[in-house]
């Protein structure tokens, strides 16, 4: 019984579809018709609208089903669907997602390790990502939180041209945490990366095959997802 009721509901048009009704699937006596170039044709009988669609070799597409009468437009529906899919794909491709990277340091980090980790922080900020800096205290170091605080302040000062302190240093158990935010938005960083990539490709046009292959390898490495470095 329930199956028959559900089938009857779908038959009456109660099911929800993301696709608009087109051509002979449109079941109304008249429609407000929009021409192929967006011109307003006016309210016409459905039969007349379908006849015009055949003359133009186009589809009659219902674009506003809740209007009274419904609004329909003459268009190439297959082409419309393809272009819409391509636009959605491009939008997803250019969509910016802010990522929070993490960098772990020890309070008594040596200068070489500090420079290496600072370089990673600089790279993350240039990419438009936030960076969570964690100072890890061990043993007696826990009684010297000022060491971690000074180290965080030093790092923030060293990268102030690229980022700012979004979350001030705070103690979290054995760790001290600070979050740096980038000055550049993710979309800006992505646009600059694309421009740099285009410039590299333009430079390779006059280079030798060996040099071009080397540039492609360097480009692939620069675009690969960054791994969180190990602890100092």
Coordinates of N, CA and C in Angstrom, one line a residue, residues 1-6:
X1 N 0.8 -1.2 0.0 CA 0.0 0.0 0.0 C 0.9 1.3 0.0
X2 N 1.9 1.3 0.9 CA 2.8 2.4 1.0 C 3.5 2.6 -0.3
X3 N 3.9 1.5 -1.0 CA 4.6 1.6 -2.3 C 3.7 2.3 -3.3
X4 N 2.4 1.8 -3.4 CA 1.5 2.4 -4.3 C 1.3 3.9 -4.1
X5 N 1.2 4.3 -2.8 CA 1.0 5.7 -2.5 C 2.2 6.5 -2.9
X6 N 3.4 6.0 -2.7 CA 4.6 6.7 -3.1 C 4.7 6.8 -4.6

